[in-house]
PDB file of C-alpha atoms in Angstrom:
ATOM      1  CA  UNK E 212     110.102 129.982 104.553  1.00 83.00           C
ATOM      2  CA  UNK E 213     107.843 131.256 107.324  1.00 87.00           C
ATOM      3  CA  UNK E 214     104.925 128.955 108.104  1.00 89.00           C
ATOM      4  CA  UNK E 215     103.169 131.089 110.704  1.00 92.00           C
ATOM      5  CA  UNK E 216     103.889 134.234 112.678  1.00 92.00           C
ATOM      6  CA  UNK E 217     101.916 136.118 115.284  1.00 90.00           C
ATOM      7  CA  UNK E 218     103.025 139.087 117.368  1.00 93.00           C
ATOM      8  CA  UNK E 219     101.115 140.720 120.188  1.00 94.00           C
ATOM      9  CA  UNK E 220     101.539 142.360 123.569  1.00 97.00           C
ATOM     10  CA  UNK E 221     100.452 140.200 126.491  1.00 97.00           C
ATOM     11  CA  UNK E 222     100.711 140.267 130.263  1.00 98.00           C
ATOM     12  CA  UNK E 223     103.439 138.288 132.006  1.00 98.00           C
ATOM     13  CA  UNK E 224     100.724 135.999 133.383  1.00 98.00           C
ATOM     14  CA  UNK E 225      99.296 135.346 129.897  1.00 98.00           C
ATOM     15  CA  UNK E 226     102.796 134.658 128.582  1.00 97.00           C
ATOM     16  CA  UNK E 227     103.352 132.100 131.350  1.00 98.00           C
ATOM     17  CA  UNK E 228     100.017 130.421 130.536  1.00 97.00           C
ATOM     18  CA  UNK E 229     100.946 130.250 126.835  1.00 95.00           C
ATOM     19  CA  UNK E 230     104.307 128.655 127.669  1.00 96.00           C
ATOM     20  CA  UNK E 231     102.506 126.082 129.858  1.00 97.00           C
ATOM     21  CA  UNK E 232     100.179 125.294 126.914  1.00 96.00           C
ATOM     22  CA  UNK E 233     103.157 124.682 124.657  1.00 96.00           C
ATOM     23  CA  UNK E 234     104.785 122.473 127.296  1.00 97.00           C
ATOM     24  CA  UNK E 235     101.552 120.482 127.685  1.00 98.00           C
ATOM     25  CA  UNK E 236     101.311 119.964 123.919  1.00 97.00           C
ATOM     26  CA  UNK E 237     104.936 118.804 123.744  1.00 96.00           C
ATOM     27  CA  UNK E 238     104.409 116.334 126.600  1.00 97.00           C
ATOM     28  CA  UNK E 239     101.072 114.974 125.384  1.00 96.00           C
ATOM     29  CA  UNK E 240     101.311 114.090 121.685  1.00 93.00           C
ATOM     30  CA  UNK E 241     104.259 116.164 120.523  1.00 96.00           C
ATOM     31  CA  UNK E 242     102.280 118.427 118.206  1.00 95.00           C
ATOM     32  CA  UNK E 243     102.276 122.217 118.494  1.00 95.00           C
ATOM     33  CA  UNK E 244      99.044 123.754 117.238  1.00 94.00           C
ATOM     34  CA  UNK E 245      98.946 127.187 115.641  1.00 92.00           C
ATOM     35  CA  UNK E 246      96.493 129.403 113.806  1.00 88.00           C
ATOM     36  CA  UNK E 247      93.068 128.152 112.850  1.00 86.00           C
ATOM     37  CA  UNK E 248      94.019 124.668 111.667  1.00 84.00           C
ATOM     38  CA  UNK E 249      97.738 124.019 111.665  1.00 92.00           C
ATOM     39  CA  UNK E 250     100.069 121.796 113.642  1.00 94.00           C
ATOM     40  CA  UNK E 251     103.728 120.874 113.653  1.00 94.00           C
ATOM     41  CA  UNK E 252     104.886 117.494 114.935  1.00 94.00           C
ATOM     42  CA  UNK E 253     107.978 117.912 117.096  1.00 95.00           C
ATOM     43  CA  UNK E 254     110.663 115.219 117.001  1.00 95.00           C
ATOM     44  CA  UNK E 255     111.554 113.281 120.130  1.00 94.00           C
ATOM     45  CA  UNK E 256     114.993 114.944 120.151  1.00 95.00           C
ATOM     46  CA  UNK E 257     115.443 118.637 119.378  1.00 97.00           C
ATOM     47  CA  UNK E 258     118.221 121.204 119.403  1.00 98.00           C
ATOM     48  CA  UNK E 259     117.288 124.098 121.667  1.00 97.00           C
ATOM     49  CA  UNK E 260     118.709 127.540 122.267  1.00 98.00           C
ATOM     50  CA  UNK E 261     118.011 130.259 124.827  1.00 98.00           C
ATOM     51  CA  UNK E 262     119.260 133.732 124.010  1.00 98.00           C
ATOM     52  CA  UNK E 263     118.941 136.756 126.279  1.00 98.00           C
ATOM     53  CA  UNK E 264     119.910 140.070 124.734  1.00 98.00           C
ATOM     54  CA  UNK E 265     120.013 143.661 125.848  1.00 97.00           C
ATOM     55  CA  UNK E 266     118.629 145.437 122.806  1.00 96.00           C
ATOM     56  CA  UNK E 267     119.133 148.946 124.223  1.00 97.00           C
ATOM     57  CA  UNK E 268     119.467 150.609 127.617  1.00 97.00           C
ATOM     58  CA  UNK E 269     115.759 150.051 128.268  1.00 97.00           C
ATOM     59  CA  UNK E 270     114.875 146.933 126.258  1.00 97.00           C
ATOM     60  CA  UNK E 271     115.693 143.268 126.821  1.00 97.00           C
ATOM     61  CA  UNK E 272     114.636 140.258 124.766  1.00 97.00           C
ATOM     62  CA  UNK E 273     114.486 136.534 125.406  1.00 96.00           C
ATOM     63  CA  UNK E 274     114.423 134.170 122.456  1.00 96.00           C
ATOM     64  CA  UNK E 275     113.648 130.484 122.822  1.00 96.00           C
ATOM     65  CA  UNK E 276     114.315 128.454 119.700  1.00 96.00           C
ATOM     66  CA  UNK E 277     114.216 124.761 119.038  1.00 95.00           C
ATOM     67  CA  UNK E 278     114.741 122.894 115.808  1.00 96.00           C
ATOM     68  CA  UNK E 279     114.830 119.341 114.488  1.00 95.00           C
ATOM     69  CA  UNK E 280     115.116 117.395 111.271  1.00 94.00           C
ATOM     70  CA  UNK E 281     111.914 116.021 109.788  1.00 89.00           C
ATOM     71  CA  UNK E 282     112.180 112.419 108.555  1.00 80.00           C
ATOM     72  CA  UNK E 283     111.787 112.220 104.777  1.00 80.00           C
ATOM     73  CA  UNK E 284     108.659 110.070 105.148  1.00 75.00           C
ATOM     74  CA  UNK E 285     106.837 112.532 107.438  1.00 64.00           C
ATOM     75  CA  UNK E 286     105.198 115.848 106.539  1.00 66.00           C
ATOM     76  CA  UNK E 287     106.892 118.887 108.118  1.00 66.00           C
ATOM     77  CA  UNK E 288     103.591 120.681 108.667  1.00 67.00           C
ATOM     78  CA  UNK E 289     100.140 119.193 108.888  1.00 66.00           C
ATOM     79  CA  UNK E 290      96.672 120.618 108.510  1.00 65.00           C
ATOM     80  CA  UNK E 291      94.353 119.811 111.375  1.00 64.00           C
ATOM     81  CA  UNK E 292      90.712 119.281 110.462  1.00 58.00           C
ATOM     82  CA  UNK E 293      89.432 120.160 113.925  1.00 53.00           C
ATOM     83  CA  UNK E 294      91.737 122.124 116.210  1.00 48.00           C
ATOM     84  CA  UNK E 295      91.968 120.747 119.748  1.00 52.00           C
ATOM     85  CA  UNK E 296      89.616 122.197 122.277  1.00 52.00           C
ATOM     86  CA  UNK E 297      90.337 124.304 125.317  1.00 51.00           C
ATOM     87  CA  UNK E 298      93.849 124.368 126.696  1.00 47.00           C
ATOM     88  CA  UNK E 299      95.322 122.306 123.878  1.00 44.00           C
ATOM     89  CA  UNK E 300      95.046 125.142 121.340  1.00 47.00           C
ATOM     90  CA  UNK E 301      97.964 127.571 121.473  1.00 48.00           C
ATOM     91  CA  UNK E 302      98.646 130.615 119.390  1.00 50.00           C
ATOM     92  CA  UNK E 303     102.216 131.595 118.664  1.00 48.00           C
ATOM     93  CA  UNK E 304     103.175 134.463 120.952  1.00 47.00           C
ATOM     94  CA  UNK E 305     105.788 137.138 120.425  1.00 45.00           C
ATOM     95  CA  UNK E 306     109.300 136.921 121.737  1.00 48.00           C
ATOM     96  CA  UNK E 307     109.370 138.092 125.320  1.00 46.00           C
TER      97      UNK E 307
END
């Protein structure tokens, strides 16, 4: 089940800034914010994967994936009444 998806073309600089936002969110309170009012709480320990593929002679892709098990007492996805301000809000970006 997809919870949220966003795809767009961005500059390399904007991609780097988005990745820094995600890193900041993970380090601060462990929640990743998406869309207008959604957040996912990330577990303290996650399984992560980096995959670099050559899609064709002229196209490469990098996929970063991490996953974890949600405790049965915690919600997997939470609604956020007021999204964080400024650099805490991050939109999901496309695979690079």
